[in-house]
């Protein structure tokens, strides 16, 4: 019984690996909540920088 079980387990393990190789996961890796917040904050800051510069440029052109 043990010999047959081990043989079956080896076969199932190889089968599982073969299936995993045939169908790779395209799922994005998990990003922790704190990391997501940090990324969002940096995106917000980078978004504000060009807008403030363009707003200053437009206000200076209005003064002329």
Coordinates of N, CA and C in Angstrom, one line a residue:
X1 N 0.8 -1.2 0.0 CA 0.0 0.0 0.0 C 0.9 1.3 0.0
X2 N 1.9 1.3 0.9 CA 2.7 2.5 0.9 C 3.5 2.7 -0.4
X3 N 3.9 1.6 -1.0 CA 4.7 1.8 -2.3 C 3.8 2.4 -3.3
X4 N 2.6 1.9 -3.4 CA 1.6 2.4 -4.4 C 1.3 3.9 -4.1
X5 N 1.1 4.2 -2.9 CA 0.8 5.6 -2.5 C 1.9 6.5 -2.9
X6 N 3.2 6.1 -2.6 CA 4.3 6.9 -3.0 C 4.4 7.1 -4.5
X7 N 4.2 6.0 -5.3 CA 4.2 6.1 -6.7 C 3.1 7.1 -7.2
X8 N 1.9 7.0 -6.6 CA 0.8 7.8 -7.0 C 1.2 9.3 -6.7
X9 N 1.8 9.5 -5.5 CA 2.1 10.9 -5.1 C 3.1 11.5 -6.0
X10 N 4.1 10.7 -6.5 CA 5.1 11.2 -7.4 C 4.5 11.6 -8.7
X11 N 3.6 10.7 -9.2 CA 2.9 11.0 -10.4 C 2.1 12.2 -10.4
X12 N 1.3 12.4 -9.3 CA 0.5 13.6 -9.1 C 1.3 14.9 -9.0
X13 N 2.5 14.8 -8.3 CA 3.3 15.9 -8.2 C 3.8 16.4 -9.6
X14 N 4.3 15.4 -10.4 CA 4.8 15.7 -11.7 C 3.6 16.3 -12.6
X15 N 2.5 15.7 -12.5 CA 1.3 16.2 -13.2 C 1.0 17.6 -12.9
X16 N 1.0 17.9 -11.6 CA 0.7 19.2 -11.1 C 1.7 20.2 -11.6
X17 N 3.0 19.9 -11.6 CA 4.0 20.8 -12.1 C 3.8 21.0 -13.6
X18 N 3.5 19.9 -14.3 CA 3.3 20.1 -15.8 C 2.1 21.0 -16.1
X19 N 1.0 20.9 -15.3 CA -0.1 21.7 -15.6 C 0.2 23.2 -15.2
X20 N 1.0 23.4 -14.2 CA 1.4 24.7 -13.8 C 2.2 25.4 -14.9
X21 N 3.1 24.6 -15.5 CA 3.9 25.1 -16.5 C 3.1 25.4 -17.8
X22 N 2.1 24.6 -18.1 CA 1.3 24.9 -19.3 C 0.4 26.1 -19.2
X23 N 0.0 26.4 -17.9 CA -0.9 27.5 -17.7 C -0.3 28.5 -16.7
X24 N 0.6 29.3 -17.1 CA 1.3 30.3 -16.2 C 0.2 31.3 -15.7
X25 N 0.5 31.7 -14.5 CA -0.4 32.7 -13.9 C -0.1 34.1 -14.4
X26 N -1.1 34.8 -14.8 CA -0.9 36.2 -15.2 C -1.3 37.2 -14.1
X27 N -1.5 36.7 -12.9 CA -2.0 37.5 -11.8 C -0.9 38.4 -11.3
X28 N -1.3 39.6 -11.0 CA -0.3 40.6 -10.5 C 0.1 40.2 -9.1
X29 N 1.3 40.5 -8.7 CA 1.7 40.1 -7.3 C 1.0 41.0 -6.3
X30 N 0.8 40.5 -5.1 CA 0.1 41.3 -4.1 C 0.9 42.4 -3.6
X31 N 0.3 43.6 -3.5 CA 1.0 44.8 -3.0 C 0.4 45.1 -1.6
X32 N 1.1 45.3 -0.6 CA 0.6 45.6 0.7 C -0.1 46.9 0.7
X33 N -1.0 47.1 1.6 CA -1.8 48.3 1.7 C -0.9 49.5 1.9
X34 N 0.0 49.4 2.8 CA 0.9 50.5 3.1 C 1.7 50.9 1.8
X35 N 2.2 49.9 1.1 CA 2.9 50.2 -0.2 C 2.0 50.8 -1.2
X36 N 0.7 50.4 -1.3 CA -0.2 51.0 -2.2 C -0.4 52.5 -1.9
X37 N -0.6 52.8 -0.6 CA -0.7 54.2 -0.2 C 0.5 55.0 -0.5
X38 N 1.7 54.5 -0.3 CA 2.9 55.2 -0.6 C 3.0 55.5 -2.1
X39 N 2.6 54.5 -2.9 CA 2.6 54.7 -4.4 C 1.6 55.8 -4.8
X40 N 0.4 55.7 -4.2 CA -0.6 56.7 -4.5 C -0.2 58.1 -4.1
X41 N 0.5 58.2 -3.0 CA 0.9 59.5 -2.5 C 2.0 60.1 -3.5
X42 N 2.9 59.2 -3.9 CA 3.9 59.7 -4.8 C 3.3 60.1 -6.2
X43 N 2.3 59.4 -6.6 CA 1.6 59.7 -7.8 C 0.9 61.0 -7.7
X44 N 0.3 61.3 -6.6 CA -0.4 62.5 -6.4 C 0.5 63.7 -6.4
X45 N 1.7 63.5 -5.7 CA 2.7 64.6 -5.7 C 3.2 64.9 -7.1
X46 N 3.5 63.8 -7.8 CA 4.0 64.0 -9.2 C 2.9 64.7 -10.1
X47 N 1.7 64.3 -9.8 CA 0.6 65.0 -10.6 C 0.5 66.4 -10.3
X48 N 0.7 66.8 -9.0 CA 0.5 68.2 -8.6 C 1.7 69.1 -9.1
X49 N 2.8 68.5 -9.2 CA 4.0 69.3 -9.6 C 3.8 69.9 -11.0
X50 N 3.5 69.1 -12.1 CA 3.3 69.7 -13.4 C 2.2 70.7 -13.5
X51 N 1.1 70.4 -12.7 CA -0.1 71.3 -12.8 C 0.3 72.6 -12.1
X52 N 1.0 72.6 -11.1 CA 1.4 73.9 -10.4 C 2.3 74.7 -11.3
X53 N 3.2 74.0 -12.0 CA 4.1 74.7 -12.9 C 3.3 75.3 -14.1
X54 N 2.4 74.5 -14.7 CA 1.6 75.0 -15.8 C 0.7 76.2 -15.3
X55 N 0.2 76.1 -14.1 CA -0.7 77.2 -13.6 C 0.1 78.4 -13.4
X56 N 1.4 78.3 -13.0 CA 2.2 79.5 -12.8 C 2.6 80.1 -14.1
X57 N 2.8 79.2 -15.1 CA 3.2 79.7 -16.4 C 2.0 80.4 -17.1
X58 N 0.8 79.9 -16.9 CA -0.4 80.5 -17.5 C -0.7 81.9 -16.8
X59 N -0.5 81.9 -15.4 CA -0.7 83.2 -14.7 C 0.3 84.2 -15.1
X60 N 1.5 83.8 -15.4 CA 2.5 84.8 -15.8 C 2.3 85.3 -17.2
X61 N 1.7 84.5 -18.1 CA 1.4 84.9 -19.4 C 0.2 85.9 -19.4
X62 N -0.7 85.7 -18.4 CA -1.8 86.7 -18.3 C -1.4 88.0 -17.8
X63 N -0.3 88.1 -17.1 CA 0.2 89.4 -16.6 C 0.7 90.2 -17.7
X64 N 1.2 89.6 -18.8 CA 1.9 90.3 -19.9 C 0.8 91.0 -20.6

